[in-house]
Coordinates of C-alpha atoms in Angstrom, one line a residue:
Chain D
E684 CA -10.8 17.9 127.7
Q685 CA -8.8 15.6 129.9
Q686 CA -6.2 13.9 127.8
V687 CA -3.4 11.3 128.0
Q688 CA -0.6 11.4 125.4
Q689 CA 1.7 8.5 124.9
S690 CA 5.0 8.3 123.0
P691 CA 6.3 6.7 121.0
A692 CA 3.2 5.4 119.1
S693 CA 5.2 2.3 118.2
L694 CA 8.5 0.8 119.0
V695 CA 10.5 -2.1 117.6
L696 CA 13.3 -3.6 119.6
Q697 CA 15.7 -6.5 119.4
E698 CA 15.3 -9.0 122.2
A699 CA 17.3 -8.0 125.4
E700 CA 17.2 -4.3 124.5
N701 CA 15.5 -1.9 127.0
A702 CA 12.4 0.1 126.3
E703 CA 11.3 3.5 127.5
L704 CA 7.7 4.5 127.2
Q705 CA 6.4 8.0 128.0
C706 CA 3.0 9.3 129.1
S707 CA 2.0 12.9 129.6
F708 CA -1.2 14.3 131.1
S709 CA -3.3 17.4 130.4
I710 CA -4.0 17.8 134.1
F711 CA -2.2 17.2 137.4
T712 CA -3.0 13.8 138.7
N713 CA -1.6 11.5 141.3
Q714 CA -3.4 8.4 140.0
V715 CA -1.5 6.7 137.3
Q716 CA -1.7 3.2 136.0
W717 CA 0.0 1.2 133.3
F718 CA -1.8 -1.6 131.5
Y719 CA -0.7 -4.2 129.0
Q720 CA -2.8 -5.6 126.1
R721 CA -1.8 -8.5 124.0
P722 CA -2.9 -8.2 120.4
G723 CA -6.7 -9.0 120.3
G724 CA -6.6 -9.5 124.1
R725 CA -7.9 -8.0 127.3
L726 CA -6.1 -5.3 129.2
V727 CA -4.2 -6.3 132.3
S728 CA -3.0 -4.0 135.0
L729 CA 0.8 -3.8 135.2
L730 CA 1.6 -1.1 137.7
Y731 CA -0.2 1.5 139.8
N732 CA 2.1 4.3 140.4
P733 CA 0.7 7.5 141.9
S734 CA 4.1 9.2 142.4
G735 CA 7.8 8.4 142.5
T736 CA 9.3 5.2 141.3
K737 CA 7.8 1.8 141.5
Q738 CA 9.2 -1.5 140.3
S739 CA 7.7 -4.8 139.4
G740 CA 10.1 -7.4 138.0
R741 CA 11.6 -6.0 134.8
L742 CA 9.2 -3.1 134.8
T743 CA 10.0 0.3 136.4
S744 CA 7.6 3.2 136.4
T745 CA 8.5 6.8 137.4
T746 CA 5.7 9.3 137.9
V747 CA 6.5 13.0 138.3
I748 CA 3.3 14.7 139.4
K749 CA 4.5 18.4 139.0
E750 CA 5.6 17.7 135.5
R751 CA 2.4 15.8 134.6
R752 CA 4.2 12.8 133.2
S753 CA 5.0 9.1 133.8
S754 CA 7.3 6.7 132.2
L755 CA 7.6 2.9 132.0
H756 CA 11.0 1.3 131.6
I757 CA 11.1 -2.3 130.4
S758 CA 14.5 -3.9 130.9
S759 CA 15.9 -6.8 129.0
S760 CA 12.9 -7.1 126.7
Q761 CA 11.6 -10.4 125.7
I762 CA 9.6 -11.5 122.6
T763 CA 6.6 -12.1 124.9
D764 CA 6.6 -8.4 125.9
S765 CA 5.2 -7.6 122.5
G766 CA 1.9 -5.9 122.6
T767 CA 0.4 -2.5 123.5
Y768 CA 1.1 -0.6 126.6
L769 CA -1.5 1.9 127.8
C770 CA -1.1 4.6 130.4
A771 CA -4.2 5.8 132.3
M772 CA -5.0 8.5 134.7
E773 CA -7.8 9.1 137.1
P774 CA -9.0 12.7 136.9
H775 CA -11.7 12.1 139.6
T776 CA -13.2 9.2 141.5
N777 CA -14.5 6.3 139.5
K778 CA -13.4 7.6 136.1
V779 CA -10.2 6.5 134.3
V780 CA -8.9 8.2 131.1
F781 CA -6.7 6.1 128.9
G782 CA -4.0 7.0 126.4
T783 CA -3.9 5.6 122.9
G784 CA -1.0 3.3 123.8
T785 CA 2.5 2.4 122.6
R786 CA 2.7 -0.7 120.4
L787 CA 5.8 -2.6 121.2
Q788 CA 7.3 -5.3 119.0
V789 CA 10.3 -7.3 120.2
L790 CA 12.2 -9.2 117.5
P791 CA 14.4 -12.3 118.0
Chain H
E1287 CA -7.7 -12.9 139.8
A1288 CA -10.9 -11.2 139.1
A1289 CA -13.0 -12.9 136.5
V1290 CA -14.9 -10.8 134.0
T1291 CA -16.6 -12.5 131.1
Q1292 CA -18.4 -11.0 128.1
S1293 CA -20.9 -12.3 125.6
P1294 CA -21.1 -12.6 122.7
R1295 CA -17.4 -12.5 121.7
N1296 CA -18.2 -11.6 118.2
K1297 CA -21.4 -10.0 116.7
V1298 CA -22.5 -8.9 113.3
A1299 CA -25.6 -6.7 113.3
V1300 CA -27.6 -4.7 110.7
T1301 CA -28.0 -1.0 110.8
G1302 CA -31.1 -0.1 112.8
G1303 CA -31.1 -3.4 114.7
K1304 CA -30.9 -3.8 118.4
V1305 CA -27.8 -5.2 120.0
T1306 CA -27.2 -6.2 123.6
L1307 CA -23.7 -6.9 124.9
S1308 CA -23.5 -8.7 128.2
C1309 CA -20.9 -8.6 131.0
N1310 CA -20.6 -10.7 134.1
Q1311 CA -18.2 -10.5 137.0
T1312 CA -17.8 -12.9 139.9
N1313 CA -15.7 -10.8 142.3
N1314 CA -18.4 -8.7 143.9
H1315 CA -17.0 -5.4 142.6
N1316 CA -19.4 -2.5 143.0
N1317 CA -18.1 -0.6 140.0
M1318 CA -18.4 -1.8 136.4
Y1319 CA -17.5 0.0 133.1
W1320 CA -18.1 -0.2 129.4
Y1321 CA -15.5 1.0 127.0
R1322 CA -15.0 1.0 123.3
Q1323 CA -11.6 0.7 121.7
D1324 CA -10.9 2.2 118.3
T1325 CA -7.6 2.8 116.5
G1326 CA -6.4 6.3 117.1
H1327 CA -8.8 6.8 120.0
G1328 CA -7.7 4.3 122.6
L1329 CA -10.3 3.3 125.2
R1330 CA -13.2 5.6 125.7
L1331 CA -15.7 5.3 128.5
I1332 CA -19.3 4.8 127.4
H1333 CA -21.2 4.1 130.6
Y1334 CA -20.4 2.9 134.1
S1335 CA -22.2 1.8 137.3
Y1336 CA -21.6 2.1 141.0
G1337 CA -23.8 -0.9 141.8
A1338 CA -27.0 -2.7 141.1
G1339 CA -29.7 -0.4 139.7
S1340 CA -27.3 2.5 138.9
T1341 CA -25.9 3.6 135.6
E1342 CA -23.9 6.7 134.8
K1343 CA -22.9 8.4 131.5
G1344 CA -19.3 8.3 130.5
D1345 CA -17.6 10.3 127.9
I1346 CA -19.4 9.0 124.8
P1347 CA -22.9 7.8 125.9
D1348 CA -24.8 8.9 122.8
G1349 CA -26.5 6.0 121.0
Y1350 CA -25.9 3.6 124.0
K1351 CA -27.9 2.6 127.0
A1352 CA -26.7 0.6 130.0
S1353 CA -28.4 -1.7 132.5
R1354 CA -27.2 -3.1 135.8
P1355 CA -29.8 -5.5 137.1
S1356 CA -27.5 -7.1 139.6
Q1357 CA -24.1 -6.8 141.2
E1358 CA -22.7 -9.4 138.7
N1359 CA -24.3 -8.2 135.5
F1360 CA -23.9 -5.1 133.4
S1361 CA -25.3 -4.8 129.9
L1362 CA -24.7 -2.3 127.0
I1363 CA -27.6 -1.8 124.7
L1364 CA -27.5 -0.3 121.2
E1365 CA -31.2 0.3 120.4
L1366 CA -30.6 1.4 116.8
A1367 CA -27.2 0.2 115.8
T1368 CA -25.2 2.3 113.3
P1369 CA -22.0 1.5 111.3
S1370 CA -20.1 4.1 113.4
Q1371 CA -20.7 1.8 116.4
T1372 CA -18.5 -0.9 114.8
S1373 CA -15.8 -1.4 117.4
V1374 CA -14.3 -3.6 120.1
Y1375 CA -16.2 -3.3 123.3
F1376 CA -14.6 -4.0 126.7
C1377 CA -16.3 -4.4 130.0
A1378 CA -14.4 -3.9 133.3
S1379 CA -15.1 -4.2 136.9
G1380 CA -13.2 -2.9 140.0
G1381 CA -12.3 0.5 140.9
T1382 CA -9.7 3.2 140.4
G1383 CA -6.4 4.0 142.1
Q1384 CA -5.1 0.9 143.9
D1385 CA -8.4 -0.9 143.2
T1386 CA -7.5 -1.6 139.6
Q1387 CA -9.9 -2.5 136.9
Y1388 CA -10.2 -6.0 135.6
F1389 CA -11.1 -6.3 132.0
G1390 CA -13.2 -8.8 130.0
P1391 CA -11.9 -10.4 126.8
G1392 CA -13.8 -7.9 124.6
T1393 CA -16.6 -8.2 122.1
R1394 CA -16.0 -7.4 118.4
L1395 CA -19.1 -5.8 116.9
L1396 CA -19.6 -5.2 113.2
V1397 CA -22.6 -3.2 112.1
L1398 CA -23.4 -3.5 108.5

């Protein structure tokens, strides 16, 4: 079964601290996406990162295909960053498999 | 920004009843998807579609049917709802890879 594991399951930070979220895959994949979900809300795509390092604002993703993993670094966290971050891979065309997510809480 | 809407947003159904969840997208995407989200399981793919008239089984299709009558609309049908189908259902349109998926706001379904 194709699986995506995420760690940690939950994370609590003080505002301005950095966060590191990890994702590992059961298969080799070069199609990795990170999504964000506000509590009770819809998923929104953050980054598409097939390999290497990609940055968008305070978000930096690093994907290492041969190690079957990807990470998401959030710098200088803000209270509005609170929510769930989901990693997803595409094992084959038109199908996306999601991890169970990391729930992030940023405190003032 | 792609627009994906779902209706109803909340639904209470009785066991054995029929439930239809509707999804509409206005960005002319060929692919549409239905997921359910449960604590501990993340998002799981139920059905998807490549275009009008097509439906494909996802990872957990049992107990669900799908219908894609047009490019814009994709429905999920529970012919005989069961309490185990209590969940939050998300519709998405778009693709994979760089053609990311755009999600609807979700439908909370409670089957009593």
